PDB file of C-alpha atoms in Angstrom:
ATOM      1  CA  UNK A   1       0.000   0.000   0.000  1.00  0.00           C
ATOM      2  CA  UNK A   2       0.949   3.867   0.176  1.00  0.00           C
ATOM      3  CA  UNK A   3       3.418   4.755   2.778  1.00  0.00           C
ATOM      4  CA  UNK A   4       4.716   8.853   3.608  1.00  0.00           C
ATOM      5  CA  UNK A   5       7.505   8.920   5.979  1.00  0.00           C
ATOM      6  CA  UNK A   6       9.546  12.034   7.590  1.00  0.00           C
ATOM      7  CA  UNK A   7      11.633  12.499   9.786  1.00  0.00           C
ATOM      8  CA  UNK A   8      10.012  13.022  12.983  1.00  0.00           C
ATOM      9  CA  UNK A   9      11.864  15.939  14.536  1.00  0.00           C
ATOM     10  CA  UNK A  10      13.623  19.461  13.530  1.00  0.00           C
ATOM     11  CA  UNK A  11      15.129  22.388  15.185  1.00  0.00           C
ATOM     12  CA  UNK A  12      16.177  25.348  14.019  1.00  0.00           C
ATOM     13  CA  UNK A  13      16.786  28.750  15.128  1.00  0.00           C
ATOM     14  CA  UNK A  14      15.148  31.496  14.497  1.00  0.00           C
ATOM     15  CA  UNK A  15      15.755  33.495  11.396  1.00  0.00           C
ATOM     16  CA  UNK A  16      16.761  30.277  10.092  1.00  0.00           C
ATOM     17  CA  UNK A  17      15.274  28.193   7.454  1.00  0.00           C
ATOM     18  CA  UNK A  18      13.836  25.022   7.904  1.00  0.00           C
ATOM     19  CA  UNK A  19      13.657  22.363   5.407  1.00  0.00           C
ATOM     20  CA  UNK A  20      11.113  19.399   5.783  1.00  0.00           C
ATOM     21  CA  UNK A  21      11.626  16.384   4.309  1.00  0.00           C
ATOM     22  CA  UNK A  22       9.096  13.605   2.842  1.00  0.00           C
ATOM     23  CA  UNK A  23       9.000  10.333   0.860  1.00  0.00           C
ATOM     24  CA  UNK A  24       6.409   8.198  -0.354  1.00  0.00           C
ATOM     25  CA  UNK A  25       5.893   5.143  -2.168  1.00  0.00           C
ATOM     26  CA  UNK A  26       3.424   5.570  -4.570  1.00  0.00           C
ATOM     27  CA  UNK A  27       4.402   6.380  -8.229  1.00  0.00           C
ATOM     28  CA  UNK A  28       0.640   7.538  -9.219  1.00  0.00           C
ATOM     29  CA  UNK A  29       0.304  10.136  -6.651  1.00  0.00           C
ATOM     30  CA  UNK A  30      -1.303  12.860  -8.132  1.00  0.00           C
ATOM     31  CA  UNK A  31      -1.122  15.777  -5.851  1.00  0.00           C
ATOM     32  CA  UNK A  32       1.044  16.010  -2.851  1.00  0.00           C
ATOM     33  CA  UNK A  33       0.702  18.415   0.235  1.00  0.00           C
ATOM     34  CA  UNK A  34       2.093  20.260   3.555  1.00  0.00           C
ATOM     35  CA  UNK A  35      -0.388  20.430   6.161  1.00  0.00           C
ATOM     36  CA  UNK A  36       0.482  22.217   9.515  1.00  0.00           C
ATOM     37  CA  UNK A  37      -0.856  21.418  12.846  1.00  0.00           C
ATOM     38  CA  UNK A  38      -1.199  23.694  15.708  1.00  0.00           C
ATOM     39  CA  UNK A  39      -1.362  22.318  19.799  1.00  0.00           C
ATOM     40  CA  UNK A  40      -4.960  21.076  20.179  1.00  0.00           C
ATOM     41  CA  UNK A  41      -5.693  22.812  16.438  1.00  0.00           C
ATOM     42  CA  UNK A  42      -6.835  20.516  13.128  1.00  0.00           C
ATOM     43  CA  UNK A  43      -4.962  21.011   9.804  1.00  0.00           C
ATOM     44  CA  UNK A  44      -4.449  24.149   8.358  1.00  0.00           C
ATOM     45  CA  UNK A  45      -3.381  23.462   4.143  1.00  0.00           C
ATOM     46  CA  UNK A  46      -0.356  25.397   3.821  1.00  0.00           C
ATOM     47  CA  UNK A  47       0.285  24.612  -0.073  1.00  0.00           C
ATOM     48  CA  UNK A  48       0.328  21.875  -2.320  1.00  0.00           C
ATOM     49  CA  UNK A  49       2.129  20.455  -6.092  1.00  0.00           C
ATOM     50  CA  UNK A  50       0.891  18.739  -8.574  1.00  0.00           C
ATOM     51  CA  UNK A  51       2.822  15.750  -9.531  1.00  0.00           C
ATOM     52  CA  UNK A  52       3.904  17.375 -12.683  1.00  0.00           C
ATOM     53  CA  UNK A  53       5.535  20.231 -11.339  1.00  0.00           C
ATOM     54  CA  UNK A  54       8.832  20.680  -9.872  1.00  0.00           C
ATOM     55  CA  UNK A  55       9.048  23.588  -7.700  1.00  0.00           C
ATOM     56  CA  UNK A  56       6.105  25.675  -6.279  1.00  0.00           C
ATOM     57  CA  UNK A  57       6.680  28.765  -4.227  1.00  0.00           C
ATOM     58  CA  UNK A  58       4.287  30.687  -2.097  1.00  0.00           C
ATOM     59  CA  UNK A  59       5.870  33.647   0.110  1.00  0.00           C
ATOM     60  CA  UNK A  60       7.944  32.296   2.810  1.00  0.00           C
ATOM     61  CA  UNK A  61       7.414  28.867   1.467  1.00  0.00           C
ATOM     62  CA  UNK A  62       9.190  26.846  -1.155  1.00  0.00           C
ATOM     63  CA  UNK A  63       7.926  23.396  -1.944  1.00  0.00           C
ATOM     64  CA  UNK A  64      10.221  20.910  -4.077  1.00  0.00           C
ATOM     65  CA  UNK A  65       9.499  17.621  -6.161  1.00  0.00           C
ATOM     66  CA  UNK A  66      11.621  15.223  -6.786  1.00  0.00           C
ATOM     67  CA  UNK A  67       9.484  12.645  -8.922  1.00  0.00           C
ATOM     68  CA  UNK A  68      12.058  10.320 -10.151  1.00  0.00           C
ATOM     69  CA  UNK A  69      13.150   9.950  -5.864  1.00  0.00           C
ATOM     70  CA  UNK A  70       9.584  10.193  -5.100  1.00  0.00           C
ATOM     71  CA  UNK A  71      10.763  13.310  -2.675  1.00  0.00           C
ATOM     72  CA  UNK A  72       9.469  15.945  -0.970  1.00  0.00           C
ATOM     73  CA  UNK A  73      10.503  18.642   0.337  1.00  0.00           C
ATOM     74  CA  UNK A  74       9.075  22.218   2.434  1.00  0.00           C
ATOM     75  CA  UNK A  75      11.647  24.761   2.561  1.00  0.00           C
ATOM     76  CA  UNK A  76      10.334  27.717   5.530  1.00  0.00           C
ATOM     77  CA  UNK A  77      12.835  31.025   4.598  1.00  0.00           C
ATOM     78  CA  UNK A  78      13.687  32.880   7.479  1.00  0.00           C
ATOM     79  CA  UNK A  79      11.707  30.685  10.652  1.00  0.00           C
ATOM     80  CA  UNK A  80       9.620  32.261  12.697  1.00  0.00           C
ATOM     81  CA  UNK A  81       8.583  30.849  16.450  1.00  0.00           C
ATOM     82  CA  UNK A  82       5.411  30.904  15.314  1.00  0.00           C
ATOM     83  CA  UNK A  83       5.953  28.178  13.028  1.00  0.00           C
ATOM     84  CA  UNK A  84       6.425  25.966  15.583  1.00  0.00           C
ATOM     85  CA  UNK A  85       4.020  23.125  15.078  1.00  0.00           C
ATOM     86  CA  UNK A  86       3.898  19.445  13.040  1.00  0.00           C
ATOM     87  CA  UNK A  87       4.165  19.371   9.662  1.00  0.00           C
ATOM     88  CA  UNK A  88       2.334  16.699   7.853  1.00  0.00           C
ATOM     89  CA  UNK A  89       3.227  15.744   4.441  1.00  0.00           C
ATOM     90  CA  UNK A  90       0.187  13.782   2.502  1.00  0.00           C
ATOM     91  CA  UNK A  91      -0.072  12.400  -0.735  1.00  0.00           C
ATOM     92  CA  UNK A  92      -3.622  11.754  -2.819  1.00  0.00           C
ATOM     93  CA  UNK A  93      -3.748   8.833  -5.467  1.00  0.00           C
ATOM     94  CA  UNK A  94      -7.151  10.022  -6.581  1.00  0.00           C
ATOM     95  CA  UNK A  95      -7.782  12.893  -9.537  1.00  0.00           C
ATOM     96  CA  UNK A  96     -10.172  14.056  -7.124  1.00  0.00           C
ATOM     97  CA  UNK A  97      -8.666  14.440  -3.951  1.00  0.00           C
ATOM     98  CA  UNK A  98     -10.021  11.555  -1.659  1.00  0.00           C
ATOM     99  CA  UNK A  99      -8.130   9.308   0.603  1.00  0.00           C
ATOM    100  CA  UNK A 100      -5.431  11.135   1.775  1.00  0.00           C
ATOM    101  CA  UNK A 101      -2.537   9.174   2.870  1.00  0.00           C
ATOM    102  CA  UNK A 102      -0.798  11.346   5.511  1.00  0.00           C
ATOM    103  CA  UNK A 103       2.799  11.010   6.487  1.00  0.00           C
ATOM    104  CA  UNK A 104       3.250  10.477  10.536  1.00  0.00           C
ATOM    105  CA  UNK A 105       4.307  14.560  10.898  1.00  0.00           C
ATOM    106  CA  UNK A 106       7.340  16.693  11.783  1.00  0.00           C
ATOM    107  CA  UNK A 107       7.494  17.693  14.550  1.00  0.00           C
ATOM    108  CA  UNK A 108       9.152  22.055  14.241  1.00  0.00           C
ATOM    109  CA  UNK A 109      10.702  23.645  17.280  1.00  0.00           C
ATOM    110  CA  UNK A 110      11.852  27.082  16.653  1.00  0.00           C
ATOM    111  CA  UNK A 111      14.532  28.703  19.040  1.00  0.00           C
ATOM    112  CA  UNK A 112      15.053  32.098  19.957  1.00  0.00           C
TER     113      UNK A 112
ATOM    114  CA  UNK B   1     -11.970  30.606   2.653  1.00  0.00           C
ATOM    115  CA  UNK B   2     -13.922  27.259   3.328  1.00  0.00           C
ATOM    116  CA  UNK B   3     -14.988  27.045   7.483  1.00  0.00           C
ATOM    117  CA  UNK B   4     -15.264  23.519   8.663  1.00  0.00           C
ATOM    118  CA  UNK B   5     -16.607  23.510  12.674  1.00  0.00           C
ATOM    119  CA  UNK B   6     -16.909  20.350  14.530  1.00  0.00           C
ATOM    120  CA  UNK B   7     -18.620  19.781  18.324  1.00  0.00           C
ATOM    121  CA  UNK B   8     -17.813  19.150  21.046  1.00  0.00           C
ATOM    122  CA  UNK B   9     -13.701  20.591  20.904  1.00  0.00           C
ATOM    123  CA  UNK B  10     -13.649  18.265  23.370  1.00  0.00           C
ATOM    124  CA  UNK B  11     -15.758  15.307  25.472  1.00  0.00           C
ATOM    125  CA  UNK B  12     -15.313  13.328  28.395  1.00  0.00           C
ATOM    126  CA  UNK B  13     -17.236  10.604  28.828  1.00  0.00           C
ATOM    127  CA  UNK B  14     -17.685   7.162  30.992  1.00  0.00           C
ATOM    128  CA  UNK B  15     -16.730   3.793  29.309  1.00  0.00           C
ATOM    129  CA  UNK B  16     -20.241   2.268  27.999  1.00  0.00           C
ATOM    130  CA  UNK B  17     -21.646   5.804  26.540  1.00  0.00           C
ATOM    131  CA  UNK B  18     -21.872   6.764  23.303  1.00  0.00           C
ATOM    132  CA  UNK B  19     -20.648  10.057  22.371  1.00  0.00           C
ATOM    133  CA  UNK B  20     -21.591  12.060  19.255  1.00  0.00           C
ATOM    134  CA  UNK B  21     -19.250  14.238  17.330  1.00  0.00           C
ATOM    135  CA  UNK B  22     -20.645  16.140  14.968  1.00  0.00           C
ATOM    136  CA  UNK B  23     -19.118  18.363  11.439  1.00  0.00           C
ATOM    137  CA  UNK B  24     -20.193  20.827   9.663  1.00  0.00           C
ATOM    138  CA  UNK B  25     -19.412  22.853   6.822  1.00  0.00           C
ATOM    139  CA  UNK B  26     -19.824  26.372   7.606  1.00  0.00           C
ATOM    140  CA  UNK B  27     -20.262  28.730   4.022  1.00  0.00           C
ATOM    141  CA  UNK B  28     -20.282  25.425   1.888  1.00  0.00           C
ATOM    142  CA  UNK B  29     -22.072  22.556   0.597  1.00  0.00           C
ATOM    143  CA  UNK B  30     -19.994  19.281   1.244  1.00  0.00           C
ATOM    144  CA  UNK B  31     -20.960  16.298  -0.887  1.00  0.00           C
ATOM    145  CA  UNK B  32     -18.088  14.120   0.626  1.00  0.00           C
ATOM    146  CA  UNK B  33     -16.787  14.579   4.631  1.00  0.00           C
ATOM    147  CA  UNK B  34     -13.694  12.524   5.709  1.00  0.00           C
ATOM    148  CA  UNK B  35     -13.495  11.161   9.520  1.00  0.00           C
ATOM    149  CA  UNK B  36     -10.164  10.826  10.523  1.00  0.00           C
ATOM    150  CA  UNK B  37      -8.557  10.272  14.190  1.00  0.00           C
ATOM    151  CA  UNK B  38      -5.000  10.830  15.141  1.00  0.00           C
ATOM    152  CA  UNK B  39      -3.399   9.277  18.525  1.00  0.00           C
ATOM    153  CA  UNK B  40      -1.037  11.160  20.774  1.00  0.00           C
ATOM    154  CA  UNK B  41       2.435  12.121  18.229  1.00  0.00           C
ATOM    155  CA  UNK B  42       0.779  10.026  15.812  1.00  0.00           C
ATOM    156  CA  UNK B  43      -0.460  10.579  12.364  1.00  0.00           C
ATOM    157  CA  UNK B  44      -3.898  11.351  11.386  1.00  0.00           C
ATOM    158  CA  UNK B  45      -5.396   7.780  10.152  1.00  0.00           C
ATOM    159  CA  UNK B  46      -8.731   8.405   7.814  1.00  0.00           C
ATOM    160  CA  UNK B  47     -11.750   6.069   9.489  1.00  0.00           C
ATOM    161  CA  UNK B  48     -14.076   6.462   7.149  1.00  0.00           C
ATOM    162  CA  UNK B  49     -15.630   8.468   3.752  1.00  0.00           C
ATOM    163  CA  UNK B  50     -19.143   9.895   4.354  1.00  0.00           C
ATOM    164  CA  UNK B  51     -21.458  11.327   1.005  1.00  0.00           C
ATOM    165  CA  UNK B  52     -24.770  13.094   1.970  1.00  0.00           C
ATOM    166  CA  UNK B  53     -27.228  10.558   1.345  1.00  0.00           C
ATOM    167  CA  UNK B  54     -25.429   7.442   1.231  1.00  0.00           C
ATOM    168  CA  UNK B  55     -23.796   4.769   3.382  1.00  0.00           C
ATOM    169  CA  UNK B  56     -20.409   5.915   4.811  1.00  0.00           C
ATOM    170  CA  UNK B  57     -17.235   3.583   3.631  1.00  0.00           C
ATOM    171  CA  UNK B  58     -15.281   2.369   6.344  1.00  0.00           C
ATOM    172  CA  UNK B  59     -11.846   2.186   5.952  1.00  0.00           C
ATOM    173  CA  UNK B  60     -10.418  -1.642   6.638  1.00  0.00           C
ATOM    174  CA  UNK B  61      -9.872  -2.370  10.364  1.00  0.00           C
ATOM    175  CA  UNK B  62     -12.776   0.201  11.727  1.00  0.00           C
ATOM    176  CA  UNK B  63     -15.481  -1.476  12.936  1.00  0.00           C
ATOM    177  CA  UNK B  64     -19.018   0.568  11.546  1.00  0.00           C
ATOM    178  CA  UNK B  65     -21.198  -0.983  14.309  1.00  0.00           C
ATOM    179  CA  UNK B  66     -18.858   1.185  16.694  1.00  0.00           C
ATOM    180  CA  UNK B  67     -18.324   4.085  14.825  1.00  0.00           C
ATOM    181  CA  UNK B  68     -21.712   4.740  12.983  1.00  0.00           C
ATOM    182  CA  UNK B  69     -21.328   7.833  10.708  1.00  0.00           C
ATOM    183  CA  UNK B  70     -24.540   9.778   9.056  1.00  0.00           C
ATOM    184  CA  UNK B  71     -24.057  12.557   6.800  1.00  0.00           C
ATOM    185  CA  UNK B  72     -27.886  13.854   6.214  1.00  0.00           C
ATOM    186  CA  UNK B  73     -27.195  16.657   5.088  1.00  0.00           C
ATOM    187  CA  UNK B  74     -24.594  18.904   2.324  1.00  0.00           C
ATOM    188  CA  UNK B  75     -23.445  20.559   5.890  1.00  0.00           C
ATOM    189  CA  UNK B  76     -23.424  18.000   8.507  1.00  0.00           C
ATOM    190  CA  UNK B  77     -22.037  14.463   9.239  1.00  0.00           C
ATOM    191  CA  UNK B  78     -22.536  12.727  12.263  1.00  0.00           C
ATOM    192  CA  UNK B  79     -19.755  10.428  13.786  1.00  0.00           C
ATOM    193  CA  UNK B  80     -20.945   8.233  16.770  1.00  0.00           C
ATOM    194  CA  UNK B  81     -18.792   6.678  18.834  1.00  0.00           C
ATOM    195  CA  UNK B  82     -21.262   3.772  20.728  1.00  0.00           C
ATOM    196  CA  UNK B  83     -20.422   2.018  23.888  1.00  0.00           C
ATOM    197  CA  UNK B  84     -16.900   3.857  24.060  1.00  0.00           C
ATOM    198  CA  UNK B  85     -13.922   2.525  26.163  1.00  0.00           C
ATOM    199  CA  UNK B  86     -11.038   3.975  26.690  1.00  0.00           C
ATOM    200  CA  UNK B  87      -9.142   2.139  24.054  1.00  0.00           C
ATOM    201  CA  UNK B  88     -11.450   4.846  21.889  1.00  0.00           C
ATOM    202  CA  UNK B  89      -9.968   8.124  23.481  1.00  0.00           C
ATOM    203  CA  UNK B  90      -8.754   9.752  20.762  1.00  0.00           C
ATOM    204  CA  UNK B  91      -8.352  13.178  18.938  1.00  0.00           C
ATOM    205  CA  UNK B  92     -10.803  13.204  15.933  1.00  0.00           C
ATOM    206  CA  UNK B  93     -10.347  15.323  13.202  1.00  0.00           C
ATOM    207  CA  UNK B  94     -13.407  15.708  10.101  1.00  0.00           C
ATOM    208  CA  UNK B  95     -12.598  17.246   6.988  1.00  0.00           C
ATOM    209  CA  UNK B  96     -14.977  18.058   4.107  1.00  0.00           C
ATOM    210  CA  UNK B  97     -14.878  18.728   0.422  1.00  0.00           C
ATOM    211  CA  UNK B  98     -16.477  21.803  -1.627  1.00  0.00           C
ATOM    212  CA  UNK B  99     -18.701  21.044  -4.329  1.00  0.00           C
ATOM    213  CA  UNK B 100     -17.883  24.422  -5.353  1.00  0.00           C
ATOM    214  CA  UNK B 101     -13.977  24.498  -4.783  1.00  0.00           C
ATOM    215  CA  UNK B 102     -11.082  23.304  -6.267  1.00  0.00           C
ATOM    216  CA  UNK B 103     -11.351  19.152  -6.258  1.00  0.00           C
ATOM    217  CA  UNK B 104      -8.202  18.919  -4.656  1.00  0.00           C
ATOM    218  CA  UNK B 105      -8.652  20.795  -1.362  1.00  0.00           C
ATOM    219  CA  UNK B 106     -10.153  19.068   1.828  1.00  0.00           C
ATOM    220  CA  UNK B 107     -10.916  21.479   4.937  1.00  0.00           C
ATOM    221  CA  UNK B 108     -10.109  20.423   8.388  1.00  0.00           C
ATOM    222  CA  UNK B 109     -11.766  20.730  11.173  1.00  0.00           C
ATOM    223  CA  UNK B 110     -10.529  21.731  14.276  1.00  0.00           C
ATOM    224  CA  UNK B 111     -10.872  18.192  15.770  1.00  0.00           C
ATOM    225  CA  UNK B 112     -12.416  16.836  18.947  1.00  0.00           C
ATOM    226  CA  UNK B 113     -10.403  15.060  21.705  1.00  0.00           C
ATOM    227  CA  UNK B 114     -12.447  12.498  23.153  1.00  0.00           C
ATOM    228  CA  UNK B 115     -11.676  11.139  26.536  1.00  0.00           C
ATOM    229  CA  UNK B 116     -12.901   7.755  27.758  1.00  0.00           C
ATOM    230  CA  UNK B 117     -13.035   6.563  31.241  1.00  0.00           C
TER     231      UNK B 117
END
């Protein structure tokens, strides 16, 4: 079946940037995602690539796909400690978006 | 941008109740509604697919007679939890999908944490 892994923890400092890293299995994933996660919070989207695209970037955010080594990856420029939270990378196998397949999260401490 | 609610935030409850969560879709009309729940530092595991008007599909491993789901409506789903124990306590999260919107998008909810006695 699909399988997302990540690594389960990061620090960085503030001002820093973080980079988030995810793999999954599935060749035929069609759209993959970041998803953050506040204490006690549900899951906010925070952006998403299609499968054929390489590079999406949105603000503070950069988001890179490496198809070929089924690799993903959230870049955060300049981290602020409000960006402390889990990160969840997902991938969806369906055109339309059902059955997410969610990655177990990344855990983000920012220090001052 | 798309509001999804859910009540309770949170629920206590002896072991032998049944607790119901329920989700709605604030400012849109939800055909589909995911159930998901997530243990402590765990991911979030999907339960079950719920379309308004039809029988929910279970994902394999969740029992339906225990978790009975009812969507009536293009803003509300139901997700009952009956004759919980604390093996149940959980945080559950809903999500839902705009007719309307972009097919690829699901909104979260804000979850509920259920606690079982």
């Amino acid at each position: 079946g699909e399988d997302v892994e990540q690594s389960l923890f990061l620090s960085v400092r503030e001002g820093d940037s973080s980079v988030i890293n995810c793999t999954y299995t599935d060749s035929s994933s069609t759209y993959l995602y970041w998803y953050k996660q506040e204490p006690g919070a549900g899951l906010q989207l925070l952006t998403y690539i299609f499968s054929n695209m390489d590079m999406k970037q949105d603000q503070r955010l950069t988001v890179l796909l490496n198809k070929k080594d089924k690799h993903l990856s959230l870049r955060i420029a300049d981290t602020q400690t409000g960006d402390s939270a889990i990160y969840f990378c997902a991938e969806s196998i369906s055109l339309y978006g059902q059955n997410f397949v969610f990655g177990p999260g990344t855990r983000l401490s920012v220090l001052p | 941008g798309a509001v999804v609610s859910q009540h309770p935030s949170w629920v206590i409850c002896k072991s032998g109740t049944s607790v119901k969560i329920e989700c709605r879709s604030l400012d849109f009309q939800a055909t589909t509604m995911f159930w998901y729940r997530q243990f402590p530092k765990q991911s979030l595991m999907l339960m079950a697919t719920s379309n308004e008007g039809s029988k929910a599909t279970y994902e394999q491993g969740v029992e339906k007679d225990k978790f009975l789901i009812n969507h009536a409506s293009l803003t509300l789903s139901t997700l009952t939890v009956t004759s919980a124990h604390p093996e149940d306590s959980s945080f559950y999260i809903c999500s839902a999908r705009d007719l309307a919107h972009t097919r690829y998008e699901q909104f979260f909810g804000p979850g509920t944490r259920l606690t079982v006695l």
